């Protein structure tokens, strides 16, 4: 299915240390014109797109998001996704309005299962508690059948959180999350800092440091024991896996299942 991604601007209500939008002064940033966004939705539907993802910045603070969701629904999009930092997802009335307008999928960025780490990484006091409350509300709606295309987490792996990877998966699986897409820091154009500044920031671990924790998580949450749980790692090359001394077939199965883009 062809997928349209619409960035509604750079305005954000979080201050993540690894994101260029989070580096802006509060209230500063551009917003996409609503008429332009509606035109993009219409034009790309005519070109065959049937799924749309709204992101930012932060899409839930875009003042006319509901209008765009309704427009996407009216045009005929089959999957309408909001990719959010989750800070407004605990607001029942607001989330209900998004679902009523046509949202069928949420992706939420939460980067740690530990409150102090999440709050530090996002530069936002009480970020963790708001996000967890929001996830529990979204899980409630999902169990009611109101999120037919899923609920997913989208954390950024960095030097502050990679050692807790297995605990992260376990924590969020226990509250009802079954789909997680880990992004390695520095692998996305939205990330800040880049290049030499990223290396000096001490936020970026080496592949050699991270891989043992990835393999630990893969072994702990085997699909035979957790068939409902899906997680993958983006922007980590499979060549860093321990191919020497292991079965090539087994390593290829691990690479295919756990590394690269996750279809959802």
GROMACS .gro file of C-alpha atoms in nm:
model
  264
    1UNK     CA    1   0.000   0.000   0.000
    2UNK     CA    2   0.138   0.342  -0.097
    3UNK     CA    3   0.204   0.561   0.203
    4UNK     CA    4   0.189   0.942   0.224
    5UNK     CA    5   0.378   1.113   0.507
    6UNK     CA    6   0.277   1.472   0.583
    7UNK     CA    7   0.492   1.682   0.817
    8UNK     CA    8   0.263   1.949   0.957
    9UNK     CA    9   0.553   2.170   1.061
   10UNK     CA   10   0.832   2.199   1.315
   11UNK     CA   11   0.632   2.325   1.614
   12UNK     CA   12   0.664   2.086   1.910
   13UNK     CA   13   0.566   2.073   2.278
   14UNK     CA   14   0.863   1.855   2.374
   15UNK     CA   15   1.237   1.927   2.382
   16UNK     CA   16   1.404   1.596   2.299
   17UNK     CA   17   1.781   1.619   2.319
   18UNK     CA   18   1.825   1.422   1.994
   19UNK     CA   19   1.567   1.603   1.778
   20UNK     CA   20   1.618   1.919   1.576
   21UNK     CA   21   1.259   2.032   1.638
   22UNK     CA   22   1.310   1.994   2.012
   23UNK     CA   23   1.600   2.239   1.995
   24UNK     CA   24   1.378   2.531   1.896
   25UNK     CA   25   1.266   2.796   2.142
   26UNK     CA   26   0.916   2.733   2.286
   27UNK     CA   27   0.647   2.844   2.043
   28UNK     CA   28   0.894   2.886   1.757
   29UNK     CA   29   0.862   2.691   1.436
   30UNK     CA   30   0.674   2.680   1.109
   31UNK     CA   31   0.333   2.528   1.037
   32UNK     CA   32   0.215   2.385   0.707
   33UNK     CA   33  -0.077   2.573   0.551
   34UNK     CA   34  -0.397   2.373   0.583
   35UNK     CA   35  -0.494   2.431   0.219
   36UNK     CA   36  -0.158   2.294   0.108
   37UNK     CA   37  -0.198   1.988   0.330
   38UNK     CA   38  -0.547   1.923   0.193
   39UNK     CA   39  -0.417   1.953  -0.161
   40UNK     CA   40  -0.138   1.704  -0.083
   41UNK     CA   41  -0.392   1.458   0.054
   42UNK     CA   42  -0.613   1.487  -0.254
   43UNK     CA   43  -0.331   1.475  -0.509
   44UNK     CA   44  -0.153   1.176  -0.357
   45UNK     CA   45  -0.475   0.981  -0.320
   46UNK     CA   46  -0.523   1.026  -0.694
   47UNK     CA   47  -0.171   0.882  -0.738
   48UNK     CA   48  -0.258   0.569  -0.544
   49UNK     CA   49  -0.181   0.647  -0.179
   50UNK     CA   50  -0.422   0.481   0.062
   51UNK     CA   51  -0.237   0.535   0.391
   52UNK     CA   52  -0.140   0.871   0.540
   53UNK     CA   53   0.082   0.950   0.840
   54UNK     CA   54   0.059   1.288   1.011
   55UNK     CA   55   0.374   1.392   1.195
   56UNK     CA   56   0.560   1.709   1.293
   57UNK     CA   57   0.712   1.861   1.490
   58UNK     CA   58   0.416   1.741   1.692
   59UNK     CA   59   0.091   1.687   1.499
   60UNK     CA   60  -0.139   1.698   1.803
   61UNK     CA   61  -0.064   2.068   1.857
   62UNK     CA   62  -0.139   2.151   1.493
   63UNK     CA   63  -0.451   2.368   1.528
   64UNK     CA   64  -0.644   2.215   1.236
   65UNK     CA   65  -0.545   1.850   1.263
   66UNK     CA   66  -0.908   1.736   1.299
   67UNK     CA   67  -0.997   1.914   0.977
   68UNK     CA   68  -0.718   1.734   0.792
   69UNK     CA   69  -0.814   1.394   0.936
   70UNK     CA   70  -1.174   1.445   0.826
   71UNK     CA   71  -1.054   1.551   0.481
   72UNK     CA   72  -0.835   1.239   0.453
   73UNK     CA   73  -1.130   1.022   0.554
   74UNK     CA   74  -1.362   1.192   0.306
   75UNK     CA   75  -1.109   1.156   0.024
   76UNK     CA   76  -1.093   0.782   0.090
   77UNK     CA   77  -0.774   0.700   0.282
   78UNK     CA   78  -0.798   0.353   0.436
   79UNK     CA   79  -0.536   0.400   0.709
   80UNK     CA   80  -0.498   0.732   0.889
   81UNK     CA   81  -0.209   0.742   1.135
   82UNK     CA   82  -0.095   1.000   1.388
   83UNK     CA   83   0.275   0.977   1.484
   84UNK     CA   84   0.299   1.163   1.813
   85UNK     CA   85   0.517   1.221   2.118
   86UNK     CA   86   0.215   1.113   2.323
   87UNK     CA   87   0.195   1.413   2.554
   88UNK     CA   88  -0.173   1.475   2.470
   89UNK     CA   89  -0.278   1.111   2.450
   90UNK     CA   90  -0.402   1.107   2.812
   91UNK     CA   91  -0.671   1.362   2.720
   92UNK     CA   92  -0.972   1.136   2.664
   93UNK     CA   93  -1.194   1.392   2.494
   94UNK     CA   94  -0.921   1.494   2.251
   95UNK     CA   95  -0.819   1.139   2.160
   96UNK     CA   96  -1.185   1.045   2.119
   97UNK     CA   97  -1.228   1.333   1.875
   98UNK     CA   98  -0.931   1.209   1.668
   99UNK     CA   99  -1.076   0.859   1.652
  100UNK     CA  100  -1.421   0.990   1.562
  101UNK     CA  101  -1.265   1.196   1.281
  102UNK     CA  102  -1.103   0.887   1.130
  103UNK     CA  103  -0.769   0.803   1.293
  104UNK     CA  104  -0.715   0.426   1.281
  105UNK     CA  105  -0.354   0.399   1.399
  106UNK     CA  106  -0.124   0.565   1.655
  107UNK     CA  107   0.254   0.559   1.679
  108UNK     CA  108   0.389   0.698   2.006
  109UNK     CA  109   0.747   0.803   2.082
  110UNK     CA  110   0.848   0.704   2.435
  111UNK     CA  111   1.216   0.636   2.488
  112UNK     CA  112   1.249   0.473   2.830
  113UNK     CA  113   1.058   0.264   3.082
  114UNK     CA  114   1.219   0.475   3.356
  115UNK     CA  115   1.052   0.807   3.437
  116UNK     CA  116   1.368   1.003   3.511
  117UNK     CA  117   1.538   0.889   3.187
  118UNK     CA  118   1.233   0.968   2.973
  119UNK     CA  119   1.190   1.311   3.132
  120UNK     CA  120   1.560   1.392   3.084
  121UNK     CA  121   1.568   1.276   2.721
  122UNK     CA  122   1.256   1.474   2.632
  123UNK     CA  123   1.343   1.780   2.842
  124UNK     CA  124   0.983   1.776   2.959
  125UNK     CA  125   0.885   1.734   3.327
  126UNK     CA  126   0.625   1.459   3.389
  127UNK     CA  127   0.659   1.343   3.030
  128UNK     CA  128   0.675   0.976   3.130
  129UNK     CA  129   0.361   0.980   3.344
  130UNK     CA  130   0.159   1.161   3.078
  131UNK     CA  131   0.273   0.924   2.806
  132UNK     CA  132   0.203   0.608   3.006
  133UNK     CA  133  -0.142   0.737   3.097
  134UNK     CA  134  -0.196   0.811   2.729
  135UNK     CA  135  -0.082   0.465   2.624
  136UNK     CA  136  -0.322   0.303   2.868
  137UNK     CA  137  -0.605   0.510   2.722
  138UNK     CA  138  -0.506   0.415   2.367
  139UNK     CA  139  -0.488   0.048   2.468
  140UNK     CA  140  -0.840   0.081   2.607
  141UNK     CA  141  -0.963   0.221   2.276
  142UNK     CA  142  -0.771  -0.046   2.083
  143UNK     CA  143  -0.943  -0.321   2.282
  144UNK     CA  144  -1.274  -0.161   2.191
  145UNK     CA  145  -1.181  -0.203   1.824
  146UNK     CA  146  -1.129   0.168   1.762
  147UNK     CA  147  -0.767   0.137   1.647
  148UNK     CA  148  -0.803  -0.132   1.379
  149UNK     CA  149  -0.460  -0.062   1.230
  150UNK     CA  150  -0.268  -0.075   1.551
  151UNK     CA  151  -0.080   0.099   1.828
  152UNK     CA  152   0.298   0.113   1.802
  153UNK     CA  153   0.592   0.255   1.995
  154UNK     CA  154   0.874   0.440   1.822
  155UNK     CA  155   1.167   0.487   2.066
  156UNK     CA  156   1.510   0.624   1.979
  157UNK     CA  157   1.796   0.403   2.095
  158UNK     CA  158   2.078   0.607   2.246
  159UNK     CA  159   2.347   0.590   2.512
  160UNK     CA  160   2.098   0.669   2.790
  161UNK     CA  161   1.859   0.381   2.727
  162UNK     CA  162   2.009   0.092   2.528
  163UNK     CA  163   2.117  -0.111   2.832
  164UNK     CA  164   1.756  -0.126   2.946
  165UNK     CA  165   1.623  -0.255   2.614
  166UNK     CA  166   1.487  -0.588   2.745
  167UNK     CA  167   1.331  -0.420   3.047
  168UNK     CA  168   1.172  -0.161   2.816
  169UNK     CA  169   1.012  -0.429   2.600
  170UNK     CA  170   0.890  -0.617   2.906
  171UNK     CA  171   0.745  -0.309   3.076
  172UNK     CA  172   0.540  -0.194   2.779
  173UNK     CA  173   0.439  -0.546   2.679
  174UNK     CA  174   0.294  -0.596   3.027
  175UNK     CA  175   0.067  -0.292   2.991
  176UNK     CA  176  -0.054  -0.411   2.650
  177UNK     CA  177   0.191  -0.296   2.380
  178UNK     CA  178   0.279  -0.558   2.117
  179UNK     CA  179   0.457  -0.355   1.847
  180UNK     CA  180   0.780  -0.158   1.890
  181UNK     CA  181   1.006  -0.004   1.625
  182UNK     CA  182   1.345   0.100   1.767
  183UNK     CA  183   1.532   0.373   1.579
  184UNK     CA  184   1.906   0.400   1.628
  185UNK     CA  185   2.007   0.759   1.704
  186UNK     CA  186   2.155   0.949   1.411
  187UNK     CA  187   1.980   0.743   1.145
  188UNK     CA  188   1.706   0.993   1.067
  189UNK     CA  189   1.703   1.343   0.920
  190UNK     CA  190   1.491   1.460   1.214
  191UNK     CA  191   1.769   1.376   1.457
  192UNK     CA  192   1.994   1.635   1.614
  193UNK     CA  193   2.286   1.669   1.643
  194UNK     CA  194   2.434   1.522   1.328
  195UNK     CA  195   2.783   1.424   1.219
  196UNK     CA  196   3.071   1.524   1.446
  197UNK     CA  197   2.835   1.706   1.685
  198UNK     CA  198   2.643   1.383   1.737
  199UNK     CA  199   2.961   1.194   1.823
  200UNK     CA  200   3.068   1.464   2.069
  201UNK     CA  201   2.725   1.468   2.235
  202UNK     CA  202   2.787   1.127   2.398
  203UNK     CA  203   2.433   1.029   2.303
  204UNK     CA  204   2.545   0.783   2.035
  205UNK     CA  205   2.674   0.443   2.148
  206UNK     CA  206   2.875   0.219   1.920
  207UNK     CA  207   2.716  -0.075   1.741
  208UNK     CA  208   2.950  -0.304   1.935
  209UNK     CA  209   2.809  -0.170   2.262
  210UNK     CA  210   2.446  -0.207   2.157
  211UNK     CA  211   2.440  -0.544   1.977
  212UNK     CA  212   2.472  -0.766   2.290
  213UNK     CA  213   2.164  -0.599   2.438
  214UNK     CA  214   1.971  -0.643   2.112
  215UNK     CA  215   2.055  -1.013   2.107
  216UNK     CA  216   1.960  -1.047   2.473
  217UNK     CA  217   1.616  -0.901   2.396
  218UNK     CA  218   1.574  -1.121   2.088
  219UNK     CA  219   1.657  -1.432   2.293
  220UNK     CA  220   1.436  -1.333   2.585
  221UNK     CA  221   1.131  -1.248   2.377
  222UNK     CA  222   1.137  -1.536   2.132
  223UNK     CA  223   0.837  -1.556   1.897
  224UNK     CA  224   0.766  -1.911   2.015
  225UNK     CA  225   0.705  -1.773   2.365
  226UNK     CA  226   0.567  -1.430   2.271
  227UNK     CA  227   0.394  -1.480   1.933
  228UNK     CA  228   0.193  -1.159   1.969
  229UNK     CA  229   0.502  -0.939   2.021
  230UNK     CA  230   0.674  -0.770   1.728
  231UNK     CA  231   0.981  -0.547   1.748
  232UNK     CA  232   1.246  -0.438   1.501
  233UNK     CA  233   1.560  -0.226   1.488
  234UNK     CA  234   1.608   0.046   1.227
  235UNK     CA  235   1.941   0.194   1.112
  236UNK     CA  236   2.156  -0.086   1.255
  237UNK     CA  237   2.335  -0.273   0.974
  238UNK     CA  238   2.311  -0.652   0.988
  239UNK     CA  239   2.687  -0.679   0.923
  240UNK     CA  240   2.749  -0.588   1.289
  241UNK     CA  241   2.573  -0.905   1.407
  242UNK     CA  242   2.794  -1.197   1.524
  243UNK     CA  243   2.786  -1.401   1.203
  244UNK     CA  244   3.115  -1.581   1.274
  245UNK     CA  245   3.065  -1.893   1.480
  246UNK     CA  246   2.688  -1.895   1.443
  247UNK     CA  247   2.458  -2.072   1.202
  248UNK     CA  248   2.421  -1.859   0.885
  249UNK     CA  249   2.059  -1.972   0.856
  250UNK     CA  250   1.981  -1.866   1.214
  251UNK     CA  251   2.152  -1.529   1.169
  252UNK     CA  252   1.965  -1.468   0.844
  253UNK     CA  253   1.635  -1.541   1.021
  254UNK     CA  254   1.728  -1.292   1.294
  255UNK     CA  255   1.830  -1.030   1.038
  256UNK     CA  256   1.508  -1.073   0.839
  257UNK     CA  257   1.278  -1.067   1.141
  258UNK     CA  258   1.435  -0.797   1.355
  259UNK     CA  259   1.627  -0.552   1.137
  260UNK     CA  260   1.502  -0.288   0.892
  261UNK     CA  261   1.162  -0.135   0.829
  262UNK     CA  262   0.863  -0.290   1.001
  263UNK     CA  263   0.550  -0.336   0.795
  264UNK     CA  264   0.252  -0.273   1.014
   0.00000   0.00000   0.00000
